[in-house]
Tab-separated table of C-alpha atoms and ligand atoms in Angstrom:
chain	number	residue	atom	x	y	z
A	1	MET	CA	-83.468	-102.689	152.996
A	2	ARG	CA	-85.982	-105.170	153.767
A	3	ALA	CA	-85.219	-108.204	155.706
A	4	TRP	CA	-87.862	-111.689	155.219
A	5	THR	CA	-90.715	-112.675	157.341
A	6	ALA	CA	-90.657	-114.394	160.617
A	7	PRO	CA	-91.269	-117.575	160.699
A	8	ASP	CA	-92.933	-118.668	164.328
A	9	VAL	CA	-90.660	-119.401	167.260
A	10	PRO	CA	-93.100	-121.337	170.109
A	11	ASP	CA	-92.447	-120.755	173.584
A	12	LEU	CA	-91.262	-123.547	174.848
A	13	GLU	CA	-92.442	-121.997	178.846
A	14	LEU	CA	-89.491	-122.752	180.294
A	15	VAL	CA	-85.841	-121.170	180.224
A	16	GLY	CA	-82.137	-122.971	178.304
A	17	PRO	CA	-78.874	-122.832	179.766
A	18	PRO	CA	-76.168	-119.860	178.894
A	19	VAL	CA	-74.588	-120.175	175.909
A	20	GLN	CA	-71.061	-121.578	174.661
A	21	VAL	CA	-69.609	-120.399	171.641
A	22	HIS	CA	-65.990	-121.203	170.547
A	23	ASN	CA	-64.385	-117.729	170.381
A	24	SER	CA	-61.225	-117.747	167.411
A	25	ALA	CA	-59.728	-114.305	169.127
A	26	THR	CA	-59.293	-117.061	172.329
A	27	ARG	CA	-59.216	-119.916	170.232
A	28	THR	CA	-61.302	-120.896	173.662
A	29	LEU	CA	-65.250	-121.951	173.874
A	30	THR	CA	-66.306	-118.699	175.899
A	31	GLU	CA	-69.677	-117.592	177.752
A	32	VAL	CA	-71.554	-115.595	175.812
A	33	THR	CA	-74.167	-113.987	178.329
A	34	PRO	CA	-75.204	-110.900	177.545
A	35	PRO	CA	-74.646	-108.041	180.124
A	36	SER	CA	-77.083	-106.026	179.381
A	37	GLY	CA	-79.983	-108.643	178.603
A	38	VAL	CA	-79.790	-108.572	175.742
A	39	ALA	CA	-77.733	-110.200	173.324
A	40	ARG	CA	-76.698	-107.657	170.094
A	41	LEU	CA	-75.184	-110.213	167.134
A	42	TYR	CA	-73.579	-109.283	163.727
A	43	VAL	CA	-73.355	-111.357	160.848
A	44	CYS	CA	-70.985	-110.747	157.657
A	45	GLY	CA	-73.895	-111.315	154.543
A	46	ILE	CA	-73.744	-112.381	151.159
A	47	THR	CA	-71.756	-109.865	148.274
A	48	PRO	CA	-75.425	-111.211	145.985
A	49	TYR	CA	-73.519	-111.167	142.739
A	50	ASP	CA	-74.782	-115.094	142.453
A	51	ALA	CA	-77.166	-117.456	143.911
A	52	THR	CA	-77.380	-119.179	147.565
A	53	HIS	CA	-75.421	-122.246	147.948
A	54	LEU	CA	-75.503	-124.032	150.926
A	55	GLY	CA	-71.811	-123.296	152.333
A	56	HIS	CA	-73.943	-119.876	152.751
A	57	ALA	CA	-76.685	-121.306	153.689
A	58	ALA	CA	-74.601	-124.029	156.528
A	59	THR	CA	-73.293	-120.163	157.811
A	60	TYR	CA	-76.705	-118.521	158.741
A	61	VAL	CA	-77.845	-122.050	159.714
A	62	ALA	CA	-75.234	-121.392	162.903
A	63	PHE	CA	-75.838	-118.152	163.465
A	64	ASP	CA	-79.658	-118.824	163.859
A	65	LEU	CA	-79.141	-122.243	166.428
A	66	LEU	CA	-77.133	-118.905	168.301
A	67	ASN	CA	-80.313	-116.859	167.658
A	68	ARG	CA	-83.011	-119.120	168.945
A	69	ALA	CA	-80.186	-120.696	171.750
A	70	TRP	CA	-80.422	-116.648	173.429
A	71	ARG	CA	-83.356	-116.756	173.010
A	72	SER	CA	-84.170	-119.857	174.678
A	73	ALA	CA	-82.044	-119.168	177.718
A	74	GLY	CA	-84.614	-115.687	177.588
A	75	HIS	CA	-82.344	-113.431	175.444
A	76	ASP	CA	-83.910	-111.339	173.229
A	77	VAL	CA	-82.046	-110.716	170.833
A	78	ARG	CA	-80.842	-107.977	168.011
A	79	TYR	CA	-80.029	-109.239	164.932
A	80	VAL	CA	-77.897	-107.776	162.500
A	81	GLN	CA	-76.718	-108.600	158.432
A	82	ASN	CA	-75.183	-107.197	155.932
A	83	VAL	CA	-75.712	-106.410	152.265
A	84	THR	CA	-71.965	-105.999	150.745
A	85	ASP	CA	-73.930	-104.621	147.797
A	86	VAL	CA	-71.532	-103.099	145.410
A	87	ASP	CA	-67.631	-104.429	145.755
A	88	ASP	CA	-64.895	-105.898	143.877
A	89	PRO	CA	-67.295	-109.530	142.857
A	90	LEU	CA	-70.185	-107.665	141.268
A	91	LEU	CA	-69.242	-104.748	139.732
A	92	GLU	CA	-67.550	-107.898	138.616
A	93	ARG	CA	-69.046	-110.409	137.114
A	94	ALA	CA	-72.404	-107.966	136.222
A	95	ASN	CA	-70.049	-106.586	133.497
A	96	ALA	CA	-68.355	-109.359	132.683
A	97	THR	CA	-72.796	-110.961	131.840
A	98	GLY	CA	-73.546	-108.585	130.917
A	99	GLN	CA	-76.451	-106.898	133.531
A	100	ASP	CA	-77.458	-104.046	134.969
A	101	TRP	CA	-75.197	-104.335	139.072
A	102	VAL	CA	-77.519	-102.580	140.478
A	103	GLU	CA	-80.189	-105.812	139.149
A	104	LEU	CA	-77.968	-108.513	139.539
A	105	ALA	CA	-77.852	-107.281	143.250
A	106	GLU	CA	-81.229	-106.763	143.583
A	107	ARG	CA	-82.045	-110.190	141.678
A	108	GLU	CA	-79.736	-112.829	143.956
A	109	THR	CA	-80.289	-111.041	147.594
A	110	GLU	CA	-84.570	-111.553	146.713
A	111	LEU	CA	-83.460	-115.442	145.844
A	112	PHE	CA	-81.802	-115.019	148.892
A	113	ARG	CA	-84.307	-114.033	151.527
A	114	THR	CA	-86.972	-116.453	150.021
A	115	ASP	CA	-84.044	-119.247	150.314
A	116	MET	CA	-83.469	-117.473	153.774
A	117	GLU	CA	-87.470	-117.963	154.688
A	118	ALA	CA	-87.571	-121.342	153.390
A	119	LEU	CA	-85.361	-122.945	155.784
A	120	ARG	CA	-87.270	-121.365	158.863
A	121	VAL	CA	-83.566	-118.211	159.530
A	122	LEU	CA	-84.514	-115.781	161.889
A	123	PRO	CA	-84.644	-112.901	159.597
A	124	PRO	CA	-82.116	-110.116	160.813
A	125	ALA	CA	-84.401	-107.112	162.364
A	126	ALA	CA	-81.681	-104.185	160.066
A	127	TYR	CA	-80.757	-105.555	157.158
A	128	VAL	CA	-78.096	-102.872	156.097
A	129	GLY	CA	-76.741	-102.869	152.213
A	130	ALA	CA	-73.478	-101.109	151.634
A	131	VAL	CA	-75.064	-98.636	149.753
A	132	GLU	CA	-76.939	-97.625	152.136
A	133	ALA	CA	-74.732	-97.226	154.804
A	134	ILE	CA	-72.297	-95.604	152.738
A	135	PRO	CA	-72.577	-92.221	154.821
A	136	ARG	CA	-71.473	-94.089	158.241
A	137	VAL	CA	-68.848	-95.268	155.505
A	138	VAL	CA	-67.766	-92.124	155.333
A	139	GLU	CA	-68.960	-90.693	158.864
A	140	MET	CA	-65.872	-93.698	159.876
A	141	ILE	CA	-63.324	-92.910	158.077
A	142	GLU	CA	-63.122	-89.125	158.175
A	143	GLU	CA	-63.432	-90.613	162.469
A	144	LEU	CA	-59.402	-92.541	161.579
A	145	GLN	CA	-58.220	-89.948	159.731
A	146	LYS	CA	-58.846	-87.931	163.155
A	147	ALA	CA	-57.090	-90.924	163.931
A	148	GLY	CA	-54.047	-90.074	161.764
A	149	ALA	CA	-55.119	-93.785	160.564
A	150	VAL	CA	-55.524	-92.540	157.251
A	151	TYR	CA	-53.533	-91.907	154.411
A	152	ALA	CA	-54.175	-91.465	150.331
A	153	VAL	CA	-52.244	-93.575	147.804
A	154	PRO	CA	-53.103	-91.586	143.518
A	155	ASN	CA	-54.846	-93.966	141.219
A	156	ASP	CA	-54.312	-94.869	137.653
A	157	SER	CA	-58.206	-92.330	137.363
A	158	GLY	CA	-56.303	-89.706	139.032
A	159	THR	CA	-58.725	-90.022	141.617
A	160	GLU	CA	-56.986	-91.347	145.451
A	161	ASP	CA	-57.462	-94.221	147.121
A	162	TYR	CA	-57.945	-93.859	151.251
A	163	TYR	CA	-56.093	-97.287	153.107
A	164	PHE	CA	-56.284	-97.622	156.630
A	165	SER	CA	-52.867	-98.025	158.478
A	166	VAL	CA	-53.160	-101.002	160.652
A	167	THR	CA	-50.253	-99.955	162.372
A	168	ALA	CA	-52.844	-97.623	163.892
A	169	ASP	CA	-54.512	-100.602	165.587
A	170	PRO	CA	-52.303	-101.965	168.877
A	171	SER	CA	-54.746	-104.778	168.877
A	172	PHE	CA	-54.285	-105.398	165.151
A	173	GLY	CA	-53.966	-109.910	164.504
A	174	SER	CA	-55.504	-109.473	168.035
A	175	VAL	CA	-58.803	-111.473	166.072
A	176	SER	CA	-56.787	-114.420	163.954
A	177	GLY	CA	-53.996	-114.926	166.177
A	178	TRP	CA	-52.082	-115.024	162.807
A	179	ASN	CA	-48.857	-114.025	162.586
A	180	ARG	CA	-47.600	-111.112	160.135
A	181	GLU	CA	-46.032	-114.103	157.742
A	182	GLN	CA	-49.533	-116.116	157.768
A	183	MET	CA	-51.856	-113.045	156.945
A	184	LEU	CA	-49.431	-112.027	154.548
A	185	ALA	CA	-49.722	-115.146	152.395
A	186	ILE	CA	-53.600	-115.204	152.316
A	187	PHE	CA	-54.461	-111.482	152.632
A	188	ALA	CA	-53.866	-110.820	148.167
A	189	GLU	CA	-56.402	-114.020	147.954
A	190	ARG	CA	-58.840	-112.727	149.991
A	191	GLY	CA	-59.099	-109.354	148.349
A	192	GLY	CA	-56.194	-107.051	149.873
A	193	ASP	CA	-53.435	-105.477	147.681
A	194	PRO	CA	-49.612	-105.666	149.147
A	195	ASP	CA	-48.126	-105.219	146.542
A	196	ARG	CA	-49.559	-102.228	145.381
A	197	PRO	CA	-46.987	-99.366	145.457
A	198	GLY	CA	-47.384	-95.771	147.669
A	199	LYS	CA	-48.398	-98.472	151.056
A	200	ARG	CA	-46.748	-97.520	154.172
A	201	ASP	CA	-46.924	-101.938	155.165
A	202	PRO	CA	-48.272	-104.271	152.628
A	203	LEU	CA	-51.303	-104.926	154.747
A	204	ASP	CA	-52.980	-101.430	155.524
A	205	CYS	CA	-56.070	-102.582	153.717
A	206	LEU	CA	-58.618	-100.494	151.337
A	207	LEU	CA	-61.178	-97.543	153.260
A	208	TRP	CA	-61.954	-95.949	150.020
A	209	GLN	CA	-61.914	-96.396	146.531
A	210	GLY	CA	-61.547	-92.687	144.192
A	211	GLU	CA	-63.993	-93.100	141.142
A	212	ARG	CA	-62.412	-94.807	137.587
A	213	PRO	CA	-64.156	-95.070	134.615
A	214	ASP	CA	-67.314	-96.964	133.774
A	215	ASP	CA	-67.837	-97.194	138.124
A	216	PRO	CA	-70.181	-96.248	140.319
A	217	ALA	CA	-69.526	-93.483	142.570
A	218	TRP	CA	-70.935	-91.826	145.429
A	219	ASP	CA	-70.183	-87.680	146.578
A	220	SER	CA	-68.392	-87.840	149.551
A	221	ALA	CA	-65.412	-86.028	151.966
A	222	LEU	CA	-63.664	-87.676	150.667
A	223	GLY	CA	-64.014	-87.372	146.921
A	224	ARG	CA	-66.010	-89.218	144.650
A	225	GLY	CA	-65.743	-92.950	144.597
A	226	ARG	CA	-66.699	-96.383	146.649
A	227	PRO	CA	-66.335	-97.761	150.268
A	228	GLY	CA	-64.127	-100.216	150.700
A	229	TRP	CA	-64.989	-103.778	152.327
A	230	HIS	CA	-64.285	-103.789	156.080
A	231	ILE	CA	-64.664	-100.512	156.827
A	232	GLU	CA	-68.509	-101.576	155.793
A	233	CYS	CA	-69.314	-103.716	158.179
A	234	SER	CA	-67.614	-102.624	161.218
A	235	ALA	CA	-69.055	-98.557	160.461
A	236	ILE	CA	-72.271	-100.685	159.767
A	237	ALA	CA	-72.117	-102.928	163.329
A	238	ARG	CA	-71.067	-99.979	165.237
A	239	ASP	CA	-74.687	-97.989	163.863
A	240	HIS	CA	-77.109	-101.008	164.766
A	241	LEU	CA	-74.526	-102.064	167.773
A	242	GLY	CA	-72.680	-99.727	168.567
A	243	THR	CA	-69.349	-101.920	169.563
A	244	GLY	CA	-68.675	-104.217	172.529
A	245	PHE	CA	-72.135	-106.171	171.166
A	246	ASP	CA	-72.092	-110.090	171.863
A	247	VAL	CA	-70.986	-112.212	168.303
A	248	GLN	CA	-69.678	-111.518	165.664
A	249	GLY	CA	-69.744	-113.834	162.868
A	250	GLY	CA	-69.468	-115.732	159.617
A	251	GLY	CA	-67.494	-118.401	157.255
A	252	SER	CA	-64.103	-119.161	158.463
A	253	ASP	CA	-63.198	-117.928	155.221
A	254	LEU	CA	-64.321	-114.298	157.240
A	255	VAL	CA	-61.440	-114.192	160.387
A	256	PHE	CA	-58.594	-112.607	158.156
A	257	PRO	CA	-58.064	-110.623	157.248
A	258	HIS	CA	-61.846	-108.712	156.875
A	259	HIS	CA	-62.921	-109.969	160.873
A	260	GLU	CA	-59.477	-108.411	161.843
A	261	MET	CA	-59.431	-105.801	159.706
A	262	SER	CA	-63.533	-104.404	160.707
A	263	ALA	CA	-62.382	-105.184	164.853
A	264	SER	CA	-59.630	-103.039	163.970
A	265	GLU	CA	-61.304	-99.601	162.424
A	266	ALA	CA	-63.482	-99.401	165.079
A	267	GLN	CA	-60.950	-100.454	167.087
A	268	VAL	CA	-58.817	-97.387	166.550
A	269	THR	CA	-62.190	-95.310	166.269
A	270	ASP	CA	-63.221	-97.034	169.708
A	271	PRO	CA	-60.126	-97.409	171.383
A	272	ASP	CA	-62.587	-98.410	174.768
A	273	THR	CA	-64.437	-100.621	173.755
A	274	PRO	CA	-63.167	-104.128	171.822
A	275	PHE	CA	-65.085	-104.473	168.381
A	276	ALA	CA	-66.732	-107.323	169.564
A	277	ARG	CA	-66.996	-109.940	172.982
A	278	ALA	CA	-66.554	-112.519	170.780
A	279	TYR	CA	-65.980	-114.106	167.164
A	280	VAL	CA	-67.212	-117.515	166.072
A	281	HIS	CA	-67.070	-118.264	162.313
A	282	ALA	CA	-68.326	-121.016	161.073
A	283	GLY	CA	-66.932	-123.832	159.517
A	284	MET	CA	-66.514	-123.936	155.280
A	285	VAL	CA	-68.514	-126.470	153.511
A	286	ALA	CA	-66.718	-127.603	150.379
A	287	LEU	CA	-68.198	-129.624	146.996
A	288	ASP	CA	-66.002	-131.963	144.699
A	289	GLY	CA	-62.940	-131.394	146.813
A	290	GLU	CA	-63.125	-127.769	146.895
A	291	LYS	CA	-64.469	-124.948	149.249
A	292	MET	CA	-67.777	-124.646	147.496
A	293	SER	CA	-67.682	-120.912	146.223
A	294	LYS	CA	-69.380	-118.758	143.803
A	295	SER	CA	-65.862	-117.441	142.039
A	296	LYS	CA	-64.997	-121.879	141.435
A	297	GLY	CA	-68.166	-122.222	140.506
A	298	ASN	CA	-68.456	-125.712	141.807
A	299	LEU	CA	-71.689	-125.324	143.676
A	300	GLU	CA	-75.326	-126.983	144.704
A	301	LEU	CA	-77.591	-123.790	145.179
A	302	VAL	CA	-80.540	-124.136	148.368
A	303	SER	CA	-82.738	-123.169	145.573
A	304	ARG	CA	-82.282	-126.122	143.099
A	305	LEU	CA	-82.898	-127.791	145.059
A	306	ARG	CA	-86.007	-126.672	146.632
A	307	GLY	CA	-87.097	-125.960	142.319
A	308	SER	CA	-86.535	-129.427	141.792
A	309	GLY	CA	-88.954	-130.217	144.932
A	310	THR	CA	-86.691	-131.544	148.390
A	311	ASP	CA	-88.352	-130.224	151.130
A	312	PRO	CA	-87.018	-127.157	152.657
A	313	MET	CA	-87.151	-129.206	156.613
A	314	ALA	CA	-84.262	-131.848	154.459
A	315	ILE	CA	-81.811	-129.560	153.392
A	316	ARG	CA	-81.879	-128.142	157.209
A	317	LEU	CA	-81.292	-131.310	158.445
A	318	ALA	CA	-78.708	-132.275	156.468
A	319	LEU	CA	-76.863	-128.961	156.887
A	320	LEU	CA	-77.620	-129.151	160.848
A	321	ALA	CA	-76.546	-132.649	161.091
A	322	HIS	CA	-72.761	-131.607	160.847
A	323	HIS	CA	-71.210	-129.777	163.651
A	324	TYR	CA	-70.535	-125.871	162.780
A	325	ARG	CA	-66.668	-126.043	163.124
A	326	SER	CA	-66.492	-128.661	161.384
A	327	ASP	CA	-65.507	-128.165	157.448
A	328	TRP	CA	-67.650	-131.007	155.375
A	329	GLU	CA	-68.080	-131.726	151.727
A	330	TRP	CA	-71.643	-131.911	150.291
A	331	THR	CA	-72.588	-135.070	149.330
A	332	THR	CA	-75.950	-136.474	147.896
A	333	GLU	CA	-75.841	-139.256	150.664
A	334	ASP	CA	-76.126	-135.996	153.551
A	335	LEU	CA	-79.828	-134.919	152.362
A	336	GLN	CA	-81.208	-138.363	151.416
A	337	LYS	CA	-80.265	-139.617	155.007
A	338	ALA	CA	-81.836	-136.158	155.835
A	339	GLU	CA	-84.989	-137.735	154.191
A	340	GLY	CA	-84.976	-140.514	156.157
A	341	LEU	CA	-84.580	-139.311	159.479
A	342	LEU	CA	-87.103	-136.172	158.172
A	343	SER	CA	-89.559	-138.746	158.221
A	344	LYS	CA	-88.609	-140.751	160.931
A	345	LEU	CA	-89.033	-137.313	163.375
A	346	ARG	CA	-92.788	-136.662	161.359
A	347	ASP	CA	-93.886	-140.791	162.002
A	348	ALA	CA	-93.459	-140.127	165.417
A	349	VAL	CA	-94.981	-136.906	166.382
A	350	ALA	CA	-98.079	-137.676	164.231
A	351	LEU	CA	-98.220	-140.444	166.939
A	352	GLY	CA	-99.489	-137.756	169.937
A	353	GLY	CA	-97.798	-139.823	172.207
A	354	GLY	CA	-95.069	-141.188	172.599
A	355	ALA	CA	-91.625	-141.533	174.715
A	356	ALA	CA	-90.966	-139.182	177.447
A	357	THR	CA	-89.835	-134.879	176.697
A	358	GLY	CA	-88.069	-134.202	179.890
A	359	PRO	CA	-84.742	-136.184	178.601
A	360	VAL	CA	-84.742	-135.634	174.992
A	361	THR	CA	-85.678	-131.594	176.196
A	362	GLU	CA	-82.737	-131.311	178.076
A	363	SER	CA	-80.099	-133.150	175.575
A	364	VAL	CA	-81.186	-130.440	172.613
A	365	LEU	CA	-80.801	-127.833	174.946
A	366	THR	CA	-77.811	-128.722	176.485
A	367	SER	CA	-76.940	-129.324	173.429
A	368	LEU	CA	-77.256	-126.508	171.599
A	369	ALA	CA	-76.415	-124.254	174.335
A	370	THR	CA	-72.499	-125.912	174.419
A	371	ASP	CA	-71.183	-124.902	171.268
A	372	LEU	CA	-74.765	-124.767	169.399
A	373	ASP	CA	-73.768	-128.754	169.138
A	374	ALA	CA	-76.936	-129.566	166.557
A	375	PRO	CA	-75.851	-133.151	165.205
A	376	GLY	CA	-75.951	-133.443	169.038
A	377	ALA	CA	-79.818	-132.633	169.457
A	378	LEU	CA	-79.945	-134.037	166.440
A	379	ILE	CA	-78.663	-137.903	168.272
A	380	ALA	CA	-82.048	-136.857	171.109
A	381	LEU	CA	-84.591	-135.921	168.522
A	382	GLY	CA	-83.573	-139.712	167.293
A	383	THR	CA	-83.125	-141.386	169.984
A	384	TRP	CA	-86.496	-140.416	171.509
A	385	ALA	CA	-88.447	-141.007	168.188
A	386	THR	CA	-87.117	-144.437	167.471
A	387	ALA	CA	-88.725	-144.937	171.437
A	388	THR	CA	-91.968	-143.430	169.693
A	389	LEU	CA	-92.178	-145.683	166.860
A	390	ALA	CA	-91.766	-148.947	168.835
A	391	GLY	CA	-94.540	-148.478	170.693
A	392	ASP	CA	-93.871	-146.047	174.007
A	393	THR	CA	-96.458	-143.444	173.719
A	394	SER	CA	-96.020	-143.600	178.324
A	395	GLU	CA	-96.623	-139.268	177.768
A	396	PRO	CA	-99.687	-138.498	176.037
A	397	GLY	CA	-99.040	-135.186	173.794
A	398	ALA	CA	-95.410	-135.993	174.019
A	399	GLY	CA	-95.942	-134.838	169.875
A	400	GLU	CA	-96.705	-132.321	170.306
A	401	VAL	CA	-93.860	-131.185	173.127
A	402	VAL	CA	-90.969	-132.155	170.522
A	403	ARG	CA	-92.947	-130.844	167.368
A	404	ARG	CA	-92.316	-127.693	169.787
A	405	LEU	CA	-88.983	-127.922	170.778
A	406	ALA	CA	-88.112	-128.922	167.206
A	407	ASP	CA	-88.642	-126.218	165.614
A	408	ALA	CA	-87.782	-123.407	168.647
A	409	ALA	CA	-84.297	-124.549	169.450
A	410	LEU	CA	-83.180	-126.423	165.840
A	411	GLY	CA	-86.249	-124.468	163.530
A	412	VAL	CA	-86.733	-127.416	162.182
A	413	GLU	CA	-90.360	-128.449	161.327
A	414	LEU	CA	-92.205	-131.390	161.656
A	415	GLY	CA	-95.979	-131.400	161.094
A	416	VAL	CA	-99.518	-129.203	161.335
A	417	ALA	CA	-99.953	-127.845	165.287
A	418	LEU	CA	-102.197	-129.179	166.706
B	501	5CA	N1	-70.123	-109.605	152.102
B	501	5CA	C1	-69.296	-110.536	152.653
B	501	5CA	C2	-69.117	-110.878	153.597
B	501	5CA	S1	-68.789	-108.913	154.744
B	501	5CA	C3	-69.265	-112.628	152.262
B	501	5CA	O1	-68.406	-112.442	152.460
B	501	5CA	N2	-70.175	-112.783	151.007
B	501	5CA	S2	-70.700	-113.923	150.835
B	501	5CA	O2	-70.954	-114.065	149.599
B	501	5CA	O3	-69.233	-113.942	149.801
B	501	5CA	O4	-70.688	-114.876	151.712
B	501	5CA	C4	-71.204	-115.228	152.935
B	501	5CA	C5	-71.170	-115.797	154.053
B	501	5CA	O5	-71.172	-117.434	153.281
B	501	5CA	C6	-70.274	-115.108	154.969
B	501	5CA	O6	-70.519	-115.345	155.995
B	501	5CA	C7	-68.868	-116.453	154.302
B	501	5CA	O7	-67.868	-116.481	155.875
B	501	5CA	C8	-69.503	-117.286	154.278
B	501	5CA	N3	-69.123	-118.954	152.844
B	501	5CA	C9	-68.908	-118.345	151.703
B	501	5CA	N4	-68.584	-120.012	151.574
B	501	5CA	C10	-68.485	-121.177	152.269
B	501	5CA	C11	-68.198	-122.193	152.443
B	501	5CA	N5	-68.265	-122.575	151.626
B	501	5CA	N6	-68.880	-122.777	153.558
B	501	5CA	C12	-68.811	-122.817	154.988
B	501	5CA	N7	-70.026	-121.058	154.726
B	501	5CA	C13	-69.305	-120.215	153.248
B	502	ZN	ZN1	-68.472	-108.480	157.209
């Protein structure tokens, strides 16, 4: 499907440091320099049944920093993102509100595009819906069948559901590092069905759901039905990036089961390469003491803030003020502080001349290359602006250098191009 329009990214005409991020699978900081020169990134996209909230935005801005850090380090980036445009929560919301599920998904996906564009997030080269990926999903399930990793469980509607046997993957558990007790404790909460009769292992996950009355269904070699969730991302990533790609990303709520299962499925079909070389997770943004979530309804929407006149660059700065791996709670103070920083940076940049740009450039690029430390980069920008506004105009044209730096490395637009 169509992604969104790319913002301009100024060429910094220098090469930034190699990029390191935290790999959840090894629990260490890892250099993610692509062996092929082209960095391959897959980030789990939205389930479009409600509008983009600040938690989603924080996650996509985090991976946008990785995309930009790789580009600054001289790499091309191939970025793929999915849209879970058929799944239980979407169908349930459509039924509960009397909407057509296709229209609901299209409307919310379109709103997401406009939010991402306003936040200057670089679009994926391939933006792929679950529905359009069904042929690839079915092919992958057939490969899993050949590997003996699939079994059928009859359902109440007289059709059959197909499950993935987690025991087929000797490395199952290697993404999250969780033990069975931890997995069992959370599987049901995150879309799993550990107690379903007929399953061989409570942790086995659904690959294909046989047709139910009033549910959308597609013809396939497995009978009419619809895809399960985890196989959607395995199949899309494999199709558009190949296995062994550089980074699989998403929020930390996806570590288990989603990223564990999608990696496991791909490790059975392609045993010679790991699914991804690193698994990177953004922390959870909360509101009113709980994880911001569409299902709970405790949301602050990017579109609502934009609609009430908030500058999208202030929203972006408010998100960047928190390290991507930390869990944090959104408050209106975050926004006020970001608005203050935005006008300070804009005022300093507009002066033309300013404090020396060598140190701020090095500090911003090094901070971002070191586990995407945006708060560190913002401190460096703030220090430069303080010195400039205090009268240090020792470098002519410094404002334009910093404007280009903030735009390329952080996606923050501070003024009109000179
Ligand atoms: N479609 C699936 C992924 S394949 C999905 O999780 N969709 S989602 O709409 O629920 O979430 C979209 C992205 O936002 C995911 O990467 C998820 O981890 C992230 N996310 C969801 N809630 C939050 C939150 N409160 N804070 C930070 N990130 C979040
Ligand atoms: Zn996913």
